[in-house]
PDB file of C-alpha atoms in Angstrom:
ATOM      1  CA  MET A   1      37.757 -23.956 -40.146  1.00  0.00           C
ATOM      2  CA  SER A   2      41.435 -24.063 -39.137  1.00  0.00           C
ATOM      3  CA  ASN A   3      42.118 -21.313 -41.692  1.00  0.00           C
ATOM      4  CA  GLU A   4      39.489 -19.162 -39.960  1.00  0.00           C
ATOM      5  CA  LYS A   5      41.094 -19.852 -36.570  1.00  0.00           C
ATOM      6  CA  GLU A   6      44.529 -18.893 -37.901  1.00  0.00           C
ATOM      7  CA  LYS A   7      43.102 -15.654 -39.266  1.00  0.00           C
ATOM      8  CA  LYS A   8      41.686 -14.749 -35.855  1.00  0.00           C
ATOM      9  CA  SER A   9      45.037 -15.119 -34.135  1.00  0.00           C
ATOM     10  CA  LYS A  10      46.955 -13.029 -36.705  1.00  0.00           C
ATOM     11  CA  LEU A  11      46.470  -9.732 -34.885  1.00  0.00           C
ATOM     12  CA  THR A  12      49.725  -7.813 -34.801  1.00  0.00           C
ATOM     13  CA  GLU A  13      51.421  -5.496 -32.334  1.00  0.00           C
ATOM     14  CA  VAL A  14      50.153  -2.575 -34.397  1.00  0.00           C
ATOM     15  CA  ASP A  15      46.584  -3.913 -34.211  1.00  0.00           C
ATOM     16  CA  PHE A  16      46.885  -4.287 -30.448  1.00  0.00           C
ATOM     17  CA  MET A  17      48.239  -0.766 -29.951  1.00  0.00           C
ATOM     18  CA  ARG A  18      45.553   0.717 -32.186  1.00  0.00           C
ATOM     19  CA  MET A  19      42.772  -1.099 -30.311  1.00  0.00           C
ATOM     20  CA  PHE A  20      44.247  -0.385 -26.882  1.00  0.00           C
ATOM     21  CA  LEU A  21      44.705   3.327 -27.566  1.00  0.00           C
ATOM     22  CA  LYS A  22      41.199   3.552 -29.017  1.00  0.00           C
ATOM     23  CA  HIS A  23      39.677   2.056 -25.857  1.00  0.00           C
ATOM     24  CA  GLU A  24      42.162   3.156 -23.197  1.00  0.00           C
ATOM     25  CA  ASN A  25      39.958   5.911 -21.763  1.00  0.00           C
ATOM     26  CA  ALA A  26      36.956   3.588 -21.528  1.00  0.00           C
ATOM     27  CA  LEU A  27      39.067   0.909 -19.824  1.00  0.00           C
ATOM     28  CA  ARG A  28      40.521   3.507 -17.449  1.00  0.00           C
ATOM     29  CA  ALA A  29      37.045   4.822 -16.554  1.00  0.00           C
ATOM     30  CA  PHE A  30      35.796   1.273 -16.030  1.00  0.00           C
ATOM     31  CA  ALA A  31      38.720   0.506 -13.700  1.00  0.00           C
ATOM     32  CA  ARG A  32      38.102   3.753 -11.796  1.00  0.00           C
ATOM     33  CA  SER A  33      34.514   2.678 -11.161  1.00  0.00           C
ATOM     34  CA  LEU A  34      35.913  -0.344  -9.291  1.00  0.00           C
ATOM     35  CA  LEU A  35      38.993   1.136  -7.607  1.00  0.00           C
ATOM     36  CA  PRO A  36      39.468   3.769  -4.891  1.00  0.00           C
ATOM     37  CA  ASP A  37      41.981   6.074  -6.615  1.00  0.00           C
ATOM     38  CA  TRP A  38      43.726   6.928  -9.866  1.00  0.00           C
ATOM     39  CA  ASP A  39      47.084   5.511  -8.755  1.00  0.00           C
ATOM     40  CA  ALA A  40      45.462   2.104  -8.383  1.00  0.00           C
ATOM     41  CA  VAL A  41      43.861   2.520 -11.811  1.00  0.00           C
ATOM     42  CA  GLY A  42      47.256   3.173 -13.394  1.00  0.00           C
ATOM     43  CA  ASP A  43      48.791   0.125 -11.740  1.00  0.00           C
ATOM     44  CA  VAL A  44      45.919  -2.153 -12.689  1.00  0.00           C
ATOM     45  CA  LEU A  45      45.708  -0.880 -16.259  1.00  0.00           C
ATOM     46  CA  GLN A  46      49.417  -1.470 -16.734  1.00  0.00           C
ATOM     47  CA  ASP A  47      49.079  -5.061 -15.485  1.00  0.00           C
ATOM     48  CA  ALA A  48      45.946  -5.606 -17.548  1.00  0.00           C
ATOM     49  CA  SER A  49      47.597  -4.316 -20.728  1.00  0.00           C
ATOM     50  CA  VAL A  50      50.413  -6.858 -20.330  1.00  0.00           C
ATOM     51  CA  ILE A  51      47.873  -9.648 -19.889  1.00  0.00           C
ATOM     52  CA  MET A  52      45.870  -8.431 -22.893  1.00  0.00           C
ATOM     53  CA  TRP A  53      49.039  -8.465 -24.979  1.00  0.00           C
ATOM     54  CA  GLN A  54      49.892 -11.993 -23.826  1.00  0.00           C
ATOM     55  CA  LYS A  55      46.356 -13.239 -24.535  1.00  0.00           C
ATOM     56  CA  LEU A  56      45.856 -11.383 -27.809  1.00  0.00           C
ATOM     57  CA  GLY A  57      45.587 -14.680 -29.670  1.00  0.00           C
ATOM     58  CA  GLN A  58      42.382 -15.403 -27.746  1.00  0.00           C
ATOM     59  CA  LEU A  59      40.653 -12.326 -29.138  1.00  0.00           C
ATOM     60  CA  GLU A  60      38.286 -13.511 -31.837  1.00  0.00           C
ATOM     61  CA  ASP A  61      37.293 -10.185 -33.351  1.00  0.00           C
ATOM     62  CA  GLU A  62      38.682  -6.661 -33.157  1.00  0.00           C
ATOM     63  CA  ASN A  63      35.160  -5.422 -32.410  1.00  0.00           C
ATOM     64  CA  GLY A  64      35.237  -7.479 -29.223  1.00  0.00           C
ATOM     65  CA  PHE A  65      38.333  -5.758 -27.831  1.00  0.00           C
ATOM     66  CA  LEU A  66      36.528  -3.478 -25.372  1.00  0.00           C
ATOM     67  CA  PRO A  67      34.334  -6.127 -23.708  1.00  0.00           C
ATOM     68  CA  TRP A  68      37.274  -8.558 -23.690  1.00  0.00           C
ATOM     69  CA  GLY A  69      39.523  -5.894 -22.197  1.00  0.00           C
ATOM     70  CA  LYS A  70      36.923  -5.021 -19.557  1.00  0.00           C
ATOM     71  CA  VAL A  71      36.838  -8.637 -18.393  1.00  0.00           C
ATOM     72  CA  ILE A  72      40.605  -8.626 -17.954  1.00  0.00           C
ATOM     73  CA  VAL A  73      40.557  -5.230 -16.226  1.00  0.00           C
ATOM     74  CA  ARG A  74      37.736  -6.331 -13.926  1.00  0.00           C
ATOM     75  CA  PHE A  75      39.625  -9.415 -12.761  1.00  0.00           C
ATOM     76  CA  ARG A  76      42.820  -7.385 -12.249  1.00  0.00           C
ATOM     77  CA  CYS A  77      40.823  -4.864 -10.183  1.00  0.00           C
ATOM     78  CA  TYR A  78      39.433  -7.664  -8.023  1.00  0.00           C
ATOM     79  CA  LYS A  79      42.923  -9.069  -7.559  1.00  0.00           C
ATOM     80  CA  TYR A  80      44.257  -5.630  -6.606  1.00  0.00           C
ATOM     81  CA  LEU A  81      41.472  -5.093  -4.067  1.00  0.00           C
ATOM     82  CA  GLU A  82      41.958  -8.559  -2.591  1.00  0.00           C
ATOM     83  CA  GLN A  83      45.700  -7.967  -2.178  1.00  0.00           C
ATOM     84  CA  LYS A  84      45.065  -4.573  -0.614  1.00  0.00           C
ATOM     85  CA  LYS A  85      42.555  -6.082   1.802  1.00  0.00           C
ATOM     86  CA  LYS A  86      45.056  -8.765   2.834  1.00  0.00           C
ATOM     87  CA  LYS A  87      47.781  -6.175   3.433  1.00  0.00           C
ATOM     88  CA  GLY A  88      45.552  -3.969   5.544  1.00  0.00           C
ATOM     89  CA  ALA A  89      45.992  -0.253   5.941  1.00  0.00           C
ATOM     90  CA  VAL A  90      49.575   0.936   5.713  1.00  0.00           C
ATOM     91  CA  PHE A  91      50.358   4.415   6.965  1.00  0.00           C
ATOM     92  CA  SER A  92      53.050   6.531   5.382  1.00  0.00           C
ATOM     93  CA  SER A  93      56.082   7.472   7.460  1.00  0.00           C
ATOM     94  CA  GLU A  94      54.963  11.129   7.296  1.00  0.00           C
ATOM     95  CA  LEU A  95      51.588  10.300   8.839  1.00  0.00           C
ATOM     96  CA  ILE A  96      53.202   8.182  11.538  1.00  0.00           C
ATOM     97  CA  ALA A  97      55.535  11.087  12.388  1.00  0.00           C
ATOM     98  CA  ILE A  98      52.551  13.426  12.717  1.00  0.00           C
ATOM     99  CA  LEU A  99      50.704  11.009  14.982  1.00  0.00           C
TER     100      LEU A  99
END
């Protein structure tokens, strides 16, 4: 049993990059379905990829990467939206000058 657990956590940096690149477009599309623009998607996906890397040892099976990644992306999207809601609307200096 412990041998099986050790095997699950032996995913390497190469494994992570291969899985991430394979599913990046799906994760990006999923994030876009929750976020208002592509800039936000880029920010969230960058944060989510760092978290995925840090939590790679929790991934039980390479086949579960996409659903696992979607959970992380979803929570990062919610966090992004919550932070944006707390900040309120911020106008650019160009828009303020026009007004």
